Short mmCIF file of C-alpha atoms and ligand atoms in Angstrom, two decimals:
data_model
loop_
_atom_site.label_atom_id
_atom_site.label_comp_id
_atom_site.label_asym_id
_atom_site.label_seq_id
_atom_site.Cartn_x
_atom_site.Cartn_y
_atom_site.Cartn_z
CA MET A 1 -19.75 -11.98 88.84
CA TYR A 2 -17.44 -13.05 86.06
CA LEU A 3 -16.08 -10.31 83.84
CA TYR A 4 -13.67 -10.32 80.96
CA ASN A 5 -10.58 -8.41 82.03
CA SER A 6 -8.69 -6.67 79.21
CA ALA A 7 -5.61 -6.48 81.41
CA THR A 8 -5.29 -10.26 81.71
CA HIS A 9 -7.16 -11.17 78.49
CA LYS A 10 -9.31 -13.58 80.50
CA LYS A 11 -12.75 -13.88 81.99
CA GLU A 12 -12.23 -13.69 85.75
CA GLU A 13 -14.19 -13.65 88.94
CA PHE A 14 -14.78 -10.03 89.88
CA LYS A 15 -12.98 -9.13 93.12
CA THR A 16 -12.71 -5.86 94.96
CA HIS A 17 -10.12 -4.36 97.29
CA THR A 18 -12.73 -3.91 100.03
CA PRO A 19 -15.25 -6.78 100.09
CA GLY A 20 -18.73 -5.68 99.01
CA HIS A 21 -17.56 -2.27 97.86
CA VAL A 22 -16.64 -1.21 94.31
CA GLU A 23 -14.54 1.80 93.41
CA MET A 24 -15.43 2.35 89.76
CA TYR A 25 -14.04 4.88 87.29
CA THR A 26 -15.31 5.80 83.85
CA CYS A 27 -13.60 7.97 81.25
CA GLY A 28 -16.10 10.73 80.58
CA PRO A 29 -16.81 12.61 77.37
CA THR A 30 -14.63 15.21 75.72
CA VAL A 31 -17.12 18.03 75.64
CA TYR A 32 -16.27 19.78 72.37
CA HIS A 33 -19.25 18.34 70.52
CA PHE A 34 -22.41 16.31 71.06
CA ALA A 35 -21.91 12.71 72.09
CA HIS A 36 -22.68 10.36 69.21
CA ILE A 37 -24.62 7.18 69.75
CA GLY A 38 -21.33 5.23 69.59
CA ASN A 39 -20.02 7.06 72.66
CA LEU A 40 -23.38 6.44 74.25
CA ARG A 41 -23.16 2.71 73.56
CA SER A 42 -20.15 2.69 75.90
CA TYR A 43 -22.02 4.69 78.55
CA ILE A 44 -25.13 2.50 78.29
CA MET A 45 -23.14 -0.70 78.83
CA GLU A 46 -21.18 0.84 81.70
CA ASP A 47 -24.46 1.98 83.23
CA VAL A 48 -25.86 -1.56 83.08
CA LEU A 49 -22.65 -2.84 84.66
CA GLU A 50 -22.93 -0.35 87.52
CA LYS A 51 -26.61 -1.13 88.04
CA TYR A 52 -25.90 -4.85 87.92
CA LEU A 53 -23.23 -4.54 90.62
CA ARG A 54 -25.64 -2.64 92.85
CA TYR A 55 -28.37 -5.20 92.13
CA ALA A 56 -26.01 -8.01 93.05
CA GLY A 57 -25.47 -6.33 96.42
CA TYR A 58 -22.32 -4.25 96.02
CA ASP A 59 -22.12 -0.73 97.18
CA VAL A 60 -20.57 1.32 94.37
CA ASN A 61 -18.73 4.63 94.19
CA ARG A 62 -18.62 5.60 90.54
CA VAL A 63 -16.50 8.51 89.36
CA MET A 64 -16.42 10.15 85.93
CA ASN A 65 -14.31 12.96 84.53
CA ILE A 66 -15.44 15.53 82.01
CA THR A 67 -12.60 16.26 79.60
CA ASP A 68 -12.66 20.02 79.16
CA VAL A 69 -8.93 20.51 78.62
CA GLY A 70 -5.88 18.67 77.31
CA HIS A 71 -7.34 16.20 74.80
CA LEU A 72 -5.55 16.86 71.52
CA THR A 73 -6.93 15.89 68.13
CA SER A 74 -4.50 13.00 68.02
CA ASP A 75 -4.34 10.77 71.08
CA ALA A 76 -0.56 10.80 70.64
CA ASP A 77 -0.09 14.39 71.88
CA GLU A 78 -0.33 15.88 68.39
CA GLY A 79 -2.55 18.48 66.81
CA GLU A 80 -4.84 21.05 68.27
CA ASP A 81 -6.67 20.85 71.61
CA LYS A 82 -10.14 19.44 70.87
CA MET A 83 -11.83 22.00 73.13
CA LEU A 84 -10.10 24.85 71.32
CA LYS A 85 -11.22 23.39 68.03
CA GLY A 86 -14.84 23.32 69.24
CA ALA A 87 -14.64 26.89 70.51
CA LYS A 88 -13.25 28.15 67.19
CA ARG A 89 -15.89 26.27 65.24
CA GLU A 90 -18.68 27.91 67.20
CA HIS A 91 -17.06 31.28 67.93
CA LYS A 92 -17.54 30.78 71.65
CA SER A 93 -15.24 30.53 74.65
CA VAL A 94 -13.86 27.15 75.69
CA MET A 95 -15.79 27.38 78.97
CA ASP A 96 -19.07 28.08 77.15
CA ILE A 97 -18.48 25.13 74.85
CA ALA A 98 -17.68 22.89 77.81
CA LYS A 99 -20.82 23.88 79.68
CA PHE A 100 -23.08 23.54 76.68
CA TYR A 101 -21.86 20.08 75.68
CA THR A 102 -21.66 18.81 79.26
CA ASP A 103 -25.33 19.70 79.73
CA ALA A 104 -26.16 18.16 76.36
CA PHE A 105 -24.36 14.96 77.38
CA PHE A 106 -26.34 14.58 80.59
CA GLU A 107 -29.57 15.35 78.77
CA ASP A 108 -28.79 12.48 76.38
CA CYS A 109 -27.99 10.29 79.37
CA ARG A 110 -31.31 11.17 80.97
CA LYS A 111 -33.18 10.15 77.81
CA LEU A 112 -31.28 6.86 77.74
CA ASN A 113 -31.84 6.14 81.46
CA ILE A 114 -28.11 6.37 82.13
CA LYS A 115 -27.65 7.17 85.80
CA ARG A 116 -25.41 10.09 86.66
CA PRO A 117 -22.22 8.80 88.36
CA ASP A 118 -21.81 9.58 92.06
CA VAL A 119 -18.98 11.98 91.23
CA VAL A 120 -18.72 13.94 87.98
CA GLU A 121 -15.64 16.12 87.84
CA PRO A 122 -14.49 18.49 85.08
CA ALA A 123 -10.76 18.09 84.41
CA THR A 124 -10.20 21.83 84.94
CA ASN A 125 -11.25 21.45 88.61
CA CYS A 126 -8.31 19.28 89.63
CA ILE A 127 -5.18 21.03 88.40
CA ASP A 128 -3.50 20.82 91.81
CA GLU A 129 -4.01 17.06 91.76
CA TYR A 130 -2.18 16.67 88.43
CA ILE A 131 0.66 18.93 89.54
CA LYS A 132 1.07 16.81 92.67
CA ILE A 133 1.30 13.59 90.63
CA VAL A 134 3.60 15.04 87.96
CA SER A 135 5.88 16.42 90.70
CA GLY A 136 5.93 13.00 92.33
CA LEU A 137 6.83 11.36 89.04
CA MET A 138 9.62 13.92 88.50
CA ASP A 139 10.98 13.24 92.00
CA LYS A 140 11.02 9.50 91.40
CA GLY A 141 12.70 9.90 88.03
CA TYR A 142 9.75 8.69 85.94
CA ALA A 143 9.34 12.02 84.18
CA TYR A 144 11.60 14.54 82.46
CA PHE A 145 11.36 18.11 81.22
CA ALA A 146 12.17 18.75 77.56
CA GLY A 147 11.39 21.58 75.16
CA GLY A 148 8.88 23.13 77.54
CA ASN A 149 6.87 19.98 78.33
CA VAL A 150 7.01 17.33 80.99
CA TYR A 151 7.08 13.79 79.60
CA PHE A 152 6.59 10.40 81.15
CA ASP A 153 9.63 8.19 80.53
CA THR A 154 8.27 4.83 79.37
CA SER A 155 11.77 3.30 79.27
CA ARG A 156 11.61 3.20 83.08
CA LEU A 157 8.91 0.51 82.94
CA ASP A 158 9.41 -3.22 82.60
CA HIS A 159 5.91 -3.75 81.26
CA TYR A 160 4.31 -0.90 79.36
CA TYR A 161 1.84 -2.57 76.96
CA VAL A 162 -0.80 -3.95 79.25
CA PHE A 163 -3.66 -4.49 76.86
CA ASN A 164 -2.03 -5.57 73.65
CA ASP A 165 1.27 -6.53 72.21
CA HIS A 166 2.10 -3.44 70.25
CA ASN A 167 5.64 -3.12 69.11
CA GLU A 168 7.51 0.01 68.17
CA GLU A 169 6.94 -0.62 64.45
CA ASP A 170 3.15 -0.62 64.85
CA LEU A 171 3.30 2.68 66.61
CA ALA A 172 5.29 4.19 63.77
CA VAL A 173 2.05 4.03 61.77
CA GLY A 174 0.43 6.39 64.25
CA VAL A 175 3.33 8.75 63.83
CA ARG A 176 3.01 8.74 60.04
CA GLU A 177 -0.69 9.57 60.32
CA GLY A 178 -0.09 12.32 62.83
CA VAL A 179 1.61 15.63 62.36
CA GLU A 180 5.30 15.31 62.99
CA GLU A 181 7.35 13.36 65.45
CA ASP A 182 7.97 15.15 68.72
CA THR A 183 11.76 15.34 68.93
CA ASN A 184 11.60 16.13 72.66
CA LYS A 185 10.55 12.56 73.42
CA ARG A 186 13.33 10.25 74.54
CA ASN A 187 11.28 7.21 73.59
CA ARG A 188 8.58 6.99 70.99
CA ASN A 189 5.87 6.05 73.52
CA ASP A 190 6.70 8.79 76.01
CA PHE A 191 3.71 11.00 76.53
CA VAL A 192 3.09 14.49 77.81
CA LEU A 193 2.10 14.96 81.44
CA TRP A 194 2.18 18.73 81.37
CA PHE A 195 2.31 21.10 78.41
CA THR A 196 3.58 24.66 78.67
CA LYS A 197 2.93 27.54 76.35
CA SER A 198 6.09 26.76 74.48
CA LYS A 199 4.23 24.18 72.46
CA PHE A 200 0.71 25.49 71.96
CA GLU A 201 0.66 29.26 72.05
CA ASP A 202 -3.07 29.56 71.56
CA GLN A 203 -4.23 27.29 74.40
CA ALA A 204 -7.15 29.11 76.04
CA LEU A 205 -6.88 27.80 79.60
CA LYS A 206 -3.52 27.81 81.36
CA TRP A 207 -2.37 27.40 84.92
CA ASP A 208 0.79 28.10 86.81
CA SER A 209 2.97 25.09 87.55
CA PRO A 210 6.53 24.30 88.69
CA TRP A 211 7.37 23.86 84.95
CA GLY A 212 5.85 27.08 83.72
CA VAL A 213 2.38 28.26 82.75
CA GLY A 214 0.61 25.52 80.91
CA TYR A 215 -2.00 22.80 80.99
CA PRO A 216 -2.25 19.07 81.74
CA GLY A 217 -2.04 16.22 79.27
CA TRP A 218 -5.19 14.20 78.70
CA HIS A 219 -4.07 10.97 80.42
CA ILE A 220 -3.06 12.56 83.73
CA GLU A 221 -6.55 13.90 84.33
CA CYS A 222 -8.12 10.45 84.67
CA SER A 223 -5.39 9.26 87.06
CA GLY A 224 -5.70 12.47 89.08
CA ILE A 225 -9.49 12.51 89.30
CA SER A 226 -9.68 8.81 90.10
CA MET A 227 -7.06 9.02 92.86
CA LYS A 228 -8.85 12.02 94.33
CA TYR A 229 -12.30 10.42 94.45
CA ASN A 230 -11.71 6.64 94.30
CA GLY A 231 -8.60 6.58 96.44
CA GLU A 232 -5.35 4.73 95.78
CA TYR A 233 -7.01 1.42 94.96
CA LEU A 234 -9.38 1.38 92.04
CA ASP A 235 -11.40 -1.80 91.47
CA LEU A 236 -12.86 -1.30 88.03
CA HIS A 237 -11.94 1.04 85.19
CA CYS A 238 -14.26 1.43 82.19
CA GLY A 239 -14.10 2.99 78.76
CA GLY A 240 -14.49 2.41 75.04
CA VAL A 241 -11.97 -0.01 73.58
CA ASP A 242 -10.32 2.75 71.52
CA ASN A 243 -9.11 4.17 74.83
CA ALA A 244 -7.16 1.05 75.78
CA PHE A 245 -4.15 2.38 73.93
CA PRO A 246 -2.62 4.82 74.49
CA HIS A 247 -4.98 6.43 77.03
CA HIS A 248 -5.51 3.63 79.55
CA THR A 249 -2.04 2.23 79.02
CA ASN A 250 -0.64 5.62 79.98
CA GLU A 251 -3.01 5.98 82.92
CA ILE A 252 -1.65 2.73 84.33
CA ALA A 253 1.97 3.67 83.66
CA GLN A 254 1.77 6.98 85.50
CA SER A 255 -0.57 5.87 88.30
CA GLU A 256 1.45 2.82 89.30
CA SER A 257 4.77 4.64 89.00
CA TYR A 258 3.42 7.40 91.21
CA LEU A 259 1.71 5.16 93.78
CA GLY A 260 4.41 2.50 93.88
CA HIS A 261 1.82 -0.31 93.93
CA PRO A 262 -0.72 -1.89 91.54
CA TRP A 263 -3.55 0.52 90.84
CA CYS A 264 -6.49 -1.09 89.07
CA PRO A 265 -6.72 -4.85 88.46
CA GLN A 266 -9.92 -4.93 86.38
CA TRP A 267 -10.45 -3.22 82.98
CA PHE A 268 -13.79 -3.20 81.19
CA HIS A 269 -13.72 -2.12 77.54
CA VAL A 270 -16.83 -1.65 75.45
CA HIS A 271 -16.38 -2.39 71.76
CA HIS A 272 -17.34 0.01 69.03
CA LEU A 273 -20.51 0.98 67.39
CA ASN A 274 -19.74 0.92 63.70
CA THR A 275 -21.59 2.11 60.66
CA ALA A 276 -21.19 0.75 57.14
CA THR A 277 -18.11 2.97 56.76
CA GLY A 278 -16.41 2.02 60.03
CA LYS A 279 -16.15 3.31 63.60
CA MET A 280 -18.43 6.19 64.44
CA SER A 281 -16.30 9.13 65.56
CA LYS A 282 -16.82 12.74 66.54
CA SER A 283 -13.97 14.01 64.44
CA LYS A 284 -15.31 12.45 61.24
CA GLY A 285 -17.89 15.21 60.96
CA GLU A 286 -21.22 13.54 60.39
CA PHE A 287 -22.42 11.42 63.27
CA LEU A 288 -25.65 10.26 64.83
CA THR A 289 -27.02 11.83 67.99
CA VAL A 290 -29.90 11.02 70.33
CA SER A 291 -31.72 14.14 69.07
CA LEU A 292 -31.51 12.85 65.52
CA LEU A 293 -33.03 9.51 66.57
CA GLU A 294 -35.86 11.42 68.23
CA GLU A 295 -36.39 13.63 65.18
CA LYS A 296 -36.79 10.48 63.14
CA GLY A 297 -39.47 9.24 65.55
CA TYR A 298 -37.47 6.68 67.55
CA ASP A 299 -37.67 6.31 71.29
CA PRO A 300 -34.13 6.73 72.72
CA LEU A 301 -34.87 3.68 74.88
CA ALA A 302 -35.30 1.63 71.71
CA TYR A 303 -31.63 2.44 71.07
CA ARG A 304 -30.79 1.29 74.60
CA PHE A 305 -32.76 -1.90 73.92
CA PHE A 306 -30.78 -2.32 70.66
CA CYS A 307 -27.49 -2.05 72.59
CA LEU A 308 -28.60 -4.51 75.26
CA GLN A 309 -29.49 -7.10 72.62
CA SER A 310 -25.77 -7.42 71.82
CA HIS A 311 -22.74 -8.29 73.89
CA TYR A 312 -20.52 -5.36 74.86
CA ARG A 313 -17.41 -7.21 73.70
CA LYS A 314 -18.55 -7.45 70.08
CA ALA A 315 -18.54 -4.63 67.59
CA LEU A 316 -22.10 -3.56 66.91
CA VAL A 317 -23.22 -2.44 63.48
CA PHE A 318 -25.70 0.38 63.37
CA SER A 319 -28.21 0.71 60.54
CA TRP A 320 -31.67 2.24 60.44
CA GLU A 321 -33.05 -1.17 59.61
CA ASN A 322 -31.48 -2.63 62.75
CA LEU A 323 -32.89 0.20 64.82
CA ASP A 324 -36.35 -0.31 63.25
CA ASN A 325 -36.22 -3.94 64.33
CA ALA A 326 -35.22 -2.96 67.85
CA GLN A 327 -37.99 -0.34 68.06
CA GLY A 328 -40.50 -2.94 66.82
CA ALA A 329 -39.37 -5.54 69.36
CA TYR A 330 -39.38 -2.97 72.17
CA ASN A 331 -42.94 -1.87 71.28
CA LYS A 332 -44.14 -5.46 71.19
CA LEU A 333 -42.59 -6.13 74.56
CA LEU A 334 -44.29 -3.07 76.05
CA LYS A 335 -47.62 -4.19 74.60
CA LYS A 336 -47.24 -7.58 76.25
CA ILE A 337 -46.45 -5.96 79.58
CA ALA A 338 -49.40 -3.57 79.17
CA ALA A 339 -51.64 -6.62 78.91
CA LEU A 340 -50.71 -7.70 82.47
CA THR A 341 -53.82 -6.06 83.90
CA ASP A 342 -55.04 -8.58 86.44
CA THR A 343 -54.53 -7.08 89.90
CA ALA A 344 -55.82 -10.10 91.81
CA GLY A 345 -53.46 -11.89 94.18
CA THR A 346 -50.11 -11.01 95.67
CA VAL A 347 -46.48 -11.44 94.64
CA ASP A 348 -45.38 -15.05 94.75
CA GLU A 349 -42.05 -14.47 96.49
CA GLU A 350 -40.76 -17.93 95.74
CA VAL A 351 -41.26 -17.57 92.00
CA ALA A 352 -39.83 -14.04 92.08
CA GLY A 353 -36.79 -15.20 94.05
CA THR A 354 -36.03 -18.03 91.63
CA PHE A 355 -36.26 -15.68 88.65
CA LYS A 356 -34.03 -13.08 90.27
CA GLU A 357 -31.39 -15.61 91.18
CA LYS A 358 -31.24 -16.85 87.61
CA PHE A 359 -31.12 -13.28 86.29
CA ILE A 360 -28.17 -12.40 88.54
CA GLN A 361 -26.38 -15.53 87.43
CA GLN A 362 -26.99 -15.06 83.71
CA LEU A 363 -26.11 -11.39 83.62
CA GLY A 364 -23.18 -12.09 85.88
CA ASN A 365 -21.59 -14.12 83.13
CA ASP A 366 -19.58 -11.27 81.59
CA LEU A 367 -22.59 -8.95 81.54
CA ASN A 368 -24.69 -11.03 79.18
CA THR A 369 -27.35 -8.39 78.53
CA SER A 370 -29.06 -10.28 75.71
CA MET A 371 -29.79 -13.03 78.24
CA GLY A 372 -31.16 -10.28 80.46
CA ILE A 373 -33.59 -9.33 77.68
CA THR A 374 -34.53 -12.97 77.11
CA ALA A 375 -35.31 -13.23 80.82
CA LEU A 376 -38.08 -10.64 80.33
CA TYR A 377 -39.87 -12.90 77.84
CA ASP A 378 -39.43 -15.84 80.20
CA VAL A 379 -41.22 -13.86 82.90
CA LEU A 380 -44.08 -13.05 80.53
CA LYS A 381 -44.46 -16.77 79.75
CA ALA A 382 -44.21 -17.92 83.38
CA LYS A 383 -47.04 -19.76 85.10
CA THR A 384 -47.77 -17.17 87.75
CA ASN A 385 -50.13 -14.24 88.30
CA ASP A 386 -49.82 -10.82 86.66
CA VAL A 387 -48.90 -9.16 89.94
CA THR A 388 -45.87 -11.42 90.32
CA LYS A 389 -44.86 -10.91 86.68
CA ARG A 390 -45.01 -7.16 87.03
CA ALA A 391 -42.96 -7.26 90.22
CA ILE A 392 -40.21 -9.36 88.58
CA LEU A 393 -40.13 -7.18 85.47
CA ALA A 394 -39.83 -4.05 87.62
CA SER A 395 -36.97 -5.66 89.48
CA PHE A 396 -35.04 -6.65 86.32
CA ASP A 397 -35.59 -3.18 84.97
CA GLU A 398 -33.56 -1.74 87.84
CA VAL A 399 -30.60 -3.16 85.91
CA LEU A 400 -31.78 -2.97 82.29
CA GLY A 401 -33.18 0.57 82.57
CA LEU A 402 -35.85 0.26 79.89
CA SER A 403 -38.69 2.01 81.80
CA LEU A 404 -40.75 -1.10 81.12
CA LEU A 405 -43.62 -0.61 83.55
CA GLU A 406 -43.88 3.16 83.16
CA LYS A 407 -44.02 2.86 79.37
CA ALA A 408 -46.41 -0.09 79.40
CA ASP A 409 -48.75 1.69 81.82
CA ALA A 410 -48.65 4.84 79.70
CA LEU A 411 -49.48 2.75 76.65
CA ARG A 412 -52.46 1.18 78.36
CA GLU A 413 -53.65 4.54 79.64
CA LYS A 414 -53.45 5.96 76.15
CA GLU A 415 -55.53 3.10 74.83
CA GLN A 416 -58.06 3.54 77.61
CA LYS A 417 -58.27 7.26 76.97
CA ALA A 418 -59.08 6.44 73.40
CA ALA A 419 -62.40 5.15 74.65
CA THR A 420 -64.68 8.17 74.47
CA ALA A 421 -68.14 7.74 75.91
CA VAL A 422 -70.96 10.19 75.11
CA GLY A 423 -74.57 9.58 76.06
CA GLY A 424 -74.06 5.87 76.55
CA TYR A 425 -72.23 5.50 73.18
CA THR A 426 -68.59 4.42 73.58
CA VAL A 427 -65.93 4.90 70.92
CA THR A 428 -62.78 2.85 71.30
CA GLY A 429 -59.85 3.48 68.99
CA GLU A 430 -56.13 4.11 68.74
CA GLY A 431 -55.93 7.46 70.50
CA ASP A 432 -56.82 10.05 67.85
CA PRO A 433 -59.44 12.54 69.11
CA ALA A 434 -60.35 13.74 65.57
CA ILE A 435 -61.24 10.19 64.52
CA ASP A 436 -63.09 9.58 67.79
CA THR A 437 -65.27 12.64 67.04
CA LEU A 438 -66.12 11.39 63.54
CA VAL A 439 -66.99 7.91 64.77
CA LEU A 440 -69.14 9.46 67.48
CA ALA A 441 -70.94 11.62 64.90
CA ARG A 442 -71.66 8.48 62.89
CA GLY A 443 -73.16 6.85 65.97
CA GLU A 444 -75.38 9.83 66.58
CA ALA A 445 -76.50 9.88 62.93
CA LYS A 446 -77.46 6.22 63.24
CA LYS A 447 -79.38 6.88 66.42
CA ALA A 448 -81.29 9.65 64.59
CA LYS A 449 -81.92 7.13 61.76
CA ASN A 450 -80.03 9.41 59.36
CA PHE A 451 -78.45 6.45 57.59
CA ALA A 452 -77.29 8.45 54.57
CA GLU A 453 -75.18 10.63 56.90
CA ALA A 454 -73.92 7.57 58.79
CA ASP A 455 -72.79 5.95 55.52
CA ARG A 456 -71.17 9.16 54.34
CA ILE A 457 -69.09 9.31 57.54
CA ARG A 458 -68.15 5.65 57.23
CA GLU A 459 -66.86 6.39 53.69
CA GLU A 460 -64.98 9.43 54.91
CA LEU A 461 -63.29 7.32 57.59
CA LYS A 462 -62.54 4.58 55.07
CA ALA A 463 -60.82 7.13 52.86
CA GLN A 464 -58.53 7.85 55.83
CA GLY A 465 -57.76 4.18 56.22
CA ILE A 466 -60.02 3.73 59.26
CA GLU A 467 -62.20 0.71 59.71
CA VAL A 468 -65.23 1.01 62.04
CA THR A 469 -66.92 -1.97 63.66
CA ASP A 470 -70.18 -1.61 65.55
CA VAL A 471 -70.20 -3.22 68.98
CA PRO A 472 -72.93 -3.25 71.65
CA GLY A 473 -73.17 0.26 73.10
CA GLY A 474 -70.74 1.85 70.66
CA ALA A 475 -68.09 1.34 67.99
CA VAL A 476 -64.44 0.34 67.73
CA TRP A 477 -62.12 1.82 65.12
CA LYS A 478 -58.68 0.85 63.92
CA ARG A 479 -56.22 1.78 61.21
CA VAL A 480 -55.95 -0.80 58.46
P1 LIG B 1 -14.73 10.91 73.89
O1 LIG B 1 -15.87 11.85 74.14
O2 LIG B 1 -14.21 10.97 72.50
O3 LIG B 1 -13.63 11.10 74.91
O4 LIG B 1 -15.29 9.42 74.05
C1 LIG B 1 -16.17 9.06 75.06
C2 LIG B 1 -16.26 7.55 75.19
O5 LIG B 1 -16.84 6.96 74.02
C3 LIG B 1 -14.92 6.86 75.37
O6 LIG B 1 -15.05 5.84 76.35
C4 LIG B 1 -14.64 6.25 74.00
O7 LIG B 1 -13.80 5.14 74.09
C5 LIG B 1 -16.04 5.86 73.56
N1 LIG B 1 -16.24 5.72 72.11
C6 LIG B 1 -15.77 6.52 71.12
N2 LIG B 1 -16.19 6.10 69.91
C7 LIG B 1 -16.97 5.01 70.12
C8 LIG B 1 -17.72 4.12 69.26
N3 LIG B 1 -17.79 4.28 67.95
N4 LIG B 1 -18.39 3.09 69.85
C9 LIG B 1 -18.36 2.92 71.20
N5 LIG B 1 -17.69 3.72 72.05
C10 LIG B 1 -16.99 4.76 71.54
ZN1 LIG B 2 -9.71 8.40 80.89
#
């Protein structure tokens, strides 16, 4: 596979520390609110990447943290703890908020066919891990204690900006936007590894540490959880592009300083979902959730389909019109698959093999998911039997996660159920029992030669926008 690597700014052949095995880490959600569909764009694309790697034959260990402590409202160690903010907003405890929104996150993931990572670990479960790393950094002189907090000393690094060429001036903008400059920091980019109560008196969760009672910074949790469950050599780190700086930059700084060797060579960043007014964000108040899409009548998988139509490295603009188009295209695709009803014959392994090879190759070009979608239409058009087509589509869907066969079969079943047969008279329609009953009544009236009644029912149906056509042995109705 070839993947764009944010750390080298190049598309590169994907390599792993242990051949055939991928240690993969994903920054999980901060559980102080529902995930918005922008967050979920990142998780959908990461899910496809994981499934692709498995499909291509790798064995994958994927780890994800749940941020339930330490993420402040500004990524630059300023402002209130996000979890505390959520708890205050809802008059609940931080732990209740964390549980509620963690469950809500995985419920959204389930609806979007996002597989649960092999390891999911709340940040509050690994305090000992962070203390071990921070102590190690203190011992090696990469960290210092000032004003009650432990800071990472970025001046000790030769190369701090891995992903972009920020300079000190650019960062001053962040400081202006934030609260006030932290005078404890020796260098502007230094970041907090461990907070103590001296800075945030009202922090709900605190733990004992060699530097006093306090809580971890946000960045250290990802390094700690990854080292605990992925080991010292991580192959692939994923997250939304907004996390590249400072979060991932700081993860690299502290992990490599602690380990004394390179940590993760490959960085996968998903670009943003934007609305007309810019990046969708949790802190900007109004945002779109999976539940809202459902309330408006969309299938969450139509949103997944929408995401897959675009490349992960391009910003994606969300609008209801765009989602309508995606839902329409998804429905049409399902209808086409539902029409593959011929069960004669067996899978043509040669045809299937050729298709799969091409699919692996196309998707393996920097996770080209829109080519993956196109491949589905190619299968539908192929000169082979329905059994083979269904088998290939099912196989591709292991990566794309669009529930193609399940949904198509359900659609066909629904259409078949719409055929109601009574006394040799069959009504076929679009799956509305009330209409079926009326059409049936019309058939019976005709049989009894009560044509006035039959006409009256036809008019009644017409008024509801239903057109009835008589066919041998029954009638077919449709909405016009
Ligand atoms: P958070 O819950 O804020 O920690 O974010 C969870 C994930 O969503 C992170 O990987 C973010 O980088 C990512 N993310 C945040 N906003 C967006 C967005 N508008 N589009 C895509 N990904 C996003
Ligand atoms: Zn992280």
